[in-house]
XYZ file of C-alpha atoms in Angstrom:
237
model
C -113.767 -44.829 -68.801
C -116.155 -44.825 -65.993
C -115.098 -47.180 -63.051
C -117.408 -50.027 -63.479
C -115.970 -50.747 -67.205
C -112.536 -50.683 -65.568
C -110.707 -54.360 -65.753
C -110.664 -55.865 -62.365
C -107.693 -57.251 -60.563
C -106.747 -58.983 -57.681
C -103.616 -58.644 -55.969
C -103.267 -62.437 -53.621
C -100.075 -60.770 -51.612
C -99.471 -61.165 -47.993
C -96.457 -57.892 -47.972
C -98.554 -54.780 -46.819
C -95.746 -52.617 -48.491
C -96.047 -54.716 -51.754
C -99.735 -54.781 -51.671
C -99.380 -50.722 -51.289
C -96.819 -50.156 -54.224
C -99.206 -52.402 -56.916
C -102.500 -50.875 -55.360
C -100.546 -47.213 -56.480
C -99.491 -48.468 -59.549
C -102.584 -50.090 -60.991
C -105.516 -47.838 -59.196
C -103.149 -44.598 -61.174
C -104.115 -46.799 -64.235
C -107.484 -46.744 -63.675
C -108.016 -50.652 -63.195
C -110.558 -51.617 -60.293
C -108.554 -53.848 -57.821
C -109.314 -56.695 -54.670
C -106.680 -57.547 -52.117
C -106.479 -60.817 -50.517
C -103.551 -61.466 -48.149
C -103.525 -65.495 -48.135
C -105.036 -68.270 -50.596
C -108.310 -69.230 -48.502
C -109.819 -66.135 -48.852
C -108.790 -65.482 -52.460
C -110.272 -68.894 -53.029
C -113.705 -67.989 -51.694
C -113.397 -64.442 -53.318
C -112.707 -66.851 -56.845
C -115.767 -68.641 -56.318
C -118.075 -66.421 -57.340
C -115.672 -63.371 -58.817
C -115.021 -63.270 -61.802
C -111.643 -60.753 -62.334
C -109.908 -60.032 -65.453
C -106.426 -61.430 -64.073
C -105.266 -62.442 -60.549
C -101.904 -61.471 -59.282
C -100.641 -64.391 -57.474
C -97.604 -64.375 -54.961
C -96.031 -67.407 -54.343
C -95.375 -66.916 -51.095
C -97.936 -67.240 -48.978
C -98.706 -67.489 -45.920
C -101.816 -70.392 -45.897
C -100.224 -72.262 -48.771
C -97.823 -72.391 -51.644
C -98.620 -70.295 -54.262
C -98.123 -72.543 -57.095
C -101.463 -74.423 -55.655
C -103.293 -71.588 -56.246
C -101.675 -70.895 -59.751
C -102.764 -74.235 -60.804
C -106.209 -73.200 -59.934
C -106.422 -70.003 -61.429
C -104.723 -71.256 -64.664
C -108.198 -73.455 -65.423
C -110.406 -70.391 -65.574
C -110.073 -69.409 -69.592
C -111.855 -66.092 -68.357
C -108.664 -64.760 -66.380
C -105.007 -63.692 -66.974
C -102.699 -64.751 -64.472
C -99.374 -62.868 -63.166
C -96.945 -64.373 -61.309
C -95.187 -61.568 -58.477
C -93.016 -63.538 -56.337
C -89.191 -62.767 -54.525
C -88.489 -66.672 -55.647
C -86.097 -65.490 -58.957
C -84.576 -68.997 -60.010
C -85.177 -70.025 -62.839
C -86.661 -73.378 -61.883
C -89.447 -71.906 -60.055
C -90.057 -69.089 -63.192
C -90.519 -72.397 -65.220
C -93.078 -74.254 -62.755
C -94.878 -71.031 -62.041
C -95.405 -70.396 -66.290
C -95.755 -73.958 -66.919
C -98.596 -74.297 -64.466
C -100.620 -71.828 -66.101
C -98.868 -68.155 -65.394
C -99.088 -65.787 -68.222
C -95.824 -63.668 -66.888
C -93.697 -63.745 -63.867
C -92.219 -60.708 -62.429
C -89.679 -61.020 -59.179
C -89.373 -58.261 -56.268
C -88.155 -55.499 -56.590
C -90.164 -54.440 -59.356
C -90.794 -51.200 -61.089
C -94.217 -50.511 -60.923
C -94.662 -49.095 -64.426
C -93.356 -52.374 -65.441
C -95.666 -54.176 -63.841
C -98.614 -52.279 -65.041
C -96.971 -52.776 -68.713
C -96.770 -56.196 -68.079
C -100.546 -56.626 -66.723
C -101.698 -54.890 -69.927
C -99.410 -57.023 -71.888
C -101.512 -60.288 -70.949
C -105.121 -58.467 -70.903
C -104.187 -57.568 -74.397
C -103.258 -61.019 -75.934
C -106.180 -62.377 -74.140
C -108.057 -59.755 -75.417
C -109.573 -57.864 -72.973
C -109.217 -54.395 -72.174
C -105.439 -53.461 -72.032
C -105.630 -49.809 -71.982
C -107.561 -49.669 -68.804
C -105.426 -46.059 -68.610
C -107.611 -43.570 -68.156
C -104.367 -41.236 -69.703
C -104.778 -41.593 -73.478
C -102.697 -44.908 -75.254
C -100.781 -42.963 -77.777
C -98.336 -44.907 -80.170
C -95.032 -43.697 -82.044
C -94.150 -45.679 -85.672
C -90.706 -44.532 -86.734
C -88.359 -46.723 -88.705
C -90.342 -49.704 -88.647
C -90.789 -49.629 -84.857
C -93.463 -48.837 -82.869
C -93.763 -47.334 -79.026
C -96.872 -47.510 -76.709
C -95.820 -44.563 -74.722
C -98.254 -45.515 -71.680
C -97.248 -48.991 -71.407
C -93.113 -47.987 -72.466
C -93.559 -50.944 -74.781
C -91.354 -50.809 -77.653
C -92.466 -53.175 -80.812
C -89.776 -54.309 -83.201
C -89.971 -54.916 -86.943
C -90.387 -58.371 -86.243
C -93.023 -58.284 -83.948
C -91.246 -58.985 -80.815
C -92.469 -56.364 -77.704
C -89.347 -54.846 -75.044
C -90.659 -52.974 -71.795
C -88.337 -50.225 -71.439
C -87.276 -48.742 -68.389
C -89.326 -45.117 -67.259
C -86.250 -43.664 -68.241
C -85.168 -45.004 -71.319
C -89.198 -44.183 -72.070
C -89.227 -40.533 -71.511
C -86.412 -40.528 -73.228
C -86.976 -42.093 -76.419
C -90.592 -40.197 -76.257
C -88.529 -36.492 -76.037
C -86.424 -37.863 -79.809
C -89.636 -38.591 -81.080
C -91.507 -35.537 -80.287
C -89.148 -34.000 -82.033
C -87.554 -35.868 -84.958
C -84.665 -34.589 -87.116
C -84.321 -31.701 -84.761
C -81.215 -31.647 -82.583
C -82.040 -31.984 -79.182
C -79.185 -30.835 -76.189
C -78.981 -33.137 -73.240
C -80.537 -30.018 -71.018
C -83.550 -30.060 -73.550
C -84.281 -34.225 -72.880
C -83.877 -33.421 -69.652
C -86.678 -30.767 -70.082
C -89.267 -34.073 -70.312
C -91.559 -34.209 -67.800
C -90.821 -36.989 -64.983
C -87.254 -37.184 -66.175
C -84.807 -36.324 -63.045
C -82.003 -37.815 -63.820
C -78.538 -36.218 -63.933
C -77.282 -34.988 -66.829
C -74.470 -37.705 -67.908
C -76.975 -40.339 -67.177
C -78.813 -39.046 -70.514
C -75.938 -40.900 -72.585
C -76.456 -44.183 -70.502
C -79.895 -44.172 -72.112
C -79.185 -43.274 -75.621
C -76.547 -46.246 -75.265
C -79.389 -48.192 -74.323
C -82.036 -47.150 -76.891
C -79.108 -47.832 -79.129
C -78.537 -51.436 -78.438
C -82.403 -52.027 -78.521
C -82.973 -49.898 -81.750
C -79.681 -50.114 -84.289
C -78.809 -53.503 -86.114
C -74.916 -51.547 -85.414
C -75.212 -49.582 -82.237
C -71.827 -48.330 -82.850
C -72.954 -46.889 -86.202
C -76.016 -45.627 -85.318
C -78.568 -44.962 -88.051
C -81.645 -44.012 -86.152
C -81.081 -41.738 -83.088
C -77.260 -39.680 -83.808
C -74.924 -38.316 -81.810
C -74.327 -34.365 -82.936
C -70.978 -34.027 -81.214
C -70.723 -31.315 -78.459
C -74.458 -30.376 -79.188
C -76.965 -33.423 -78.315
C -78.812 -36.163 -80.311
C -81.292 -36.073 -82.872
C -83.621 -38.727 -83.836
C -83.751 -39.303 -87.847
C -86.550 -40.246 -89.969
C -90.368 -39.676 -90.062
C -92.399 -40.142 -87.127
C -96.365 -41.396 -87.048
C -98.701 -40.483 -84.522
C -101.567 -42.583 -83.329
């Protein structure tokens, strides 16, 4: 995707750490990104800008952040994230009730947030896979997994963001379905350092997200004193 196709964001955050950790995140994603650090000069930037969503902190240093919510939230043209350390649940409610498509609260994982940005360009249509890594999906047993965004679709419909781990995880089963796969061999996955044990966390995990019985698994089995093995067909896309 050449640059100037890229969705553009901007990040309204007054934390120079913060602002560093997103700016990784989202420029490794390929997305095209403006910093502001208060709400006057996002405002001017707004006037004539026109970016595919706004990350808003609510904590800022000129003015609240909800203020500035409220304003964003009557363009139609832009998505609107909430990032903010404020984690009660009354000021999740006034921040999505005045116009925020999603609200994440610091600390953050950074893959989540990029999942989460993607999430919102998508339903408003606009460019979610702003990746310039290649969006490949997983349909196994009536579920689906965007492996870029580690969003795992139900049956049902209903979207989970899974952890990096429980990601690379569930993407090692399904590379290699109805094969029996030793904890060393998940472990194998690229990005995955994690110890050993910590492998069975996840499955236990996957498991409660995946199994209508995660204690009689039917999906990903345990092959006692060997590994795990993932059952069923597996799509590509």
């Amino acid at each position: 995707m050449h640059e100037t196709d890229a969705p553009q964001v901007v990040l309204v955050e007054d934390d120079p750490e913060v602002v560093r950790v997103v700016l990784l995140a989202l420029e490794g994603f390929g997305f095209r990104t403006e910093v502001f650090h208060d709400g006057a000069s996002a405002q001017r930037y707004l006037r004539t800008g026109r970016p595919a969503l706004c990350i808003v902190d609510l904590g800022l240093p000129d003015m609240d952040g909800l203020d500035l919510v409220h304003q964003i939230a009557r363009r139609p043209d832009c998505g609107l994230l909430i990032l903010t350390g404020r984690g009660h649940t009354a000021d999740r409610v006034m921040g999505l009730e005045g116009g925020g498509d999603d609200y994440v609260v610091k600390p953050f994982e950074p893959r989540e947030l990029v999942a989460r940005v993607r999430s919102i360009l998508r339903r408003r249509g606009g460019a979610a896979g702003a990746a310039q890594e290649p969006r490949r999906q997983a349909r196994f047993a009536g579920w689906s997994l965007d492996c870029a965004a580690g969003v795992l679709r139900g049956p049902d419909g209903r979207e989970q963001l899974l952890g990096t781990a429980e990601n690379l995880v569930l993407q090692a089963l399904l590379r290699q379905p109805n094969q029996i796969l030793g904890r060393e061999q998940i472990l194998g996955t690229p990005e995955l350092d994690l110890p050993e044990r910590s492998i069975d966390v996840r499955i236990a995990k996957l498991r409660r997200r995946l199994e209508v019985d995660p204690q009689r698994p039917r999906i990903i089995k345990t092959v006692h004193g060997v590994g795990y093995m993932l059952l069923g067909a597996v799509e590509w896309c």
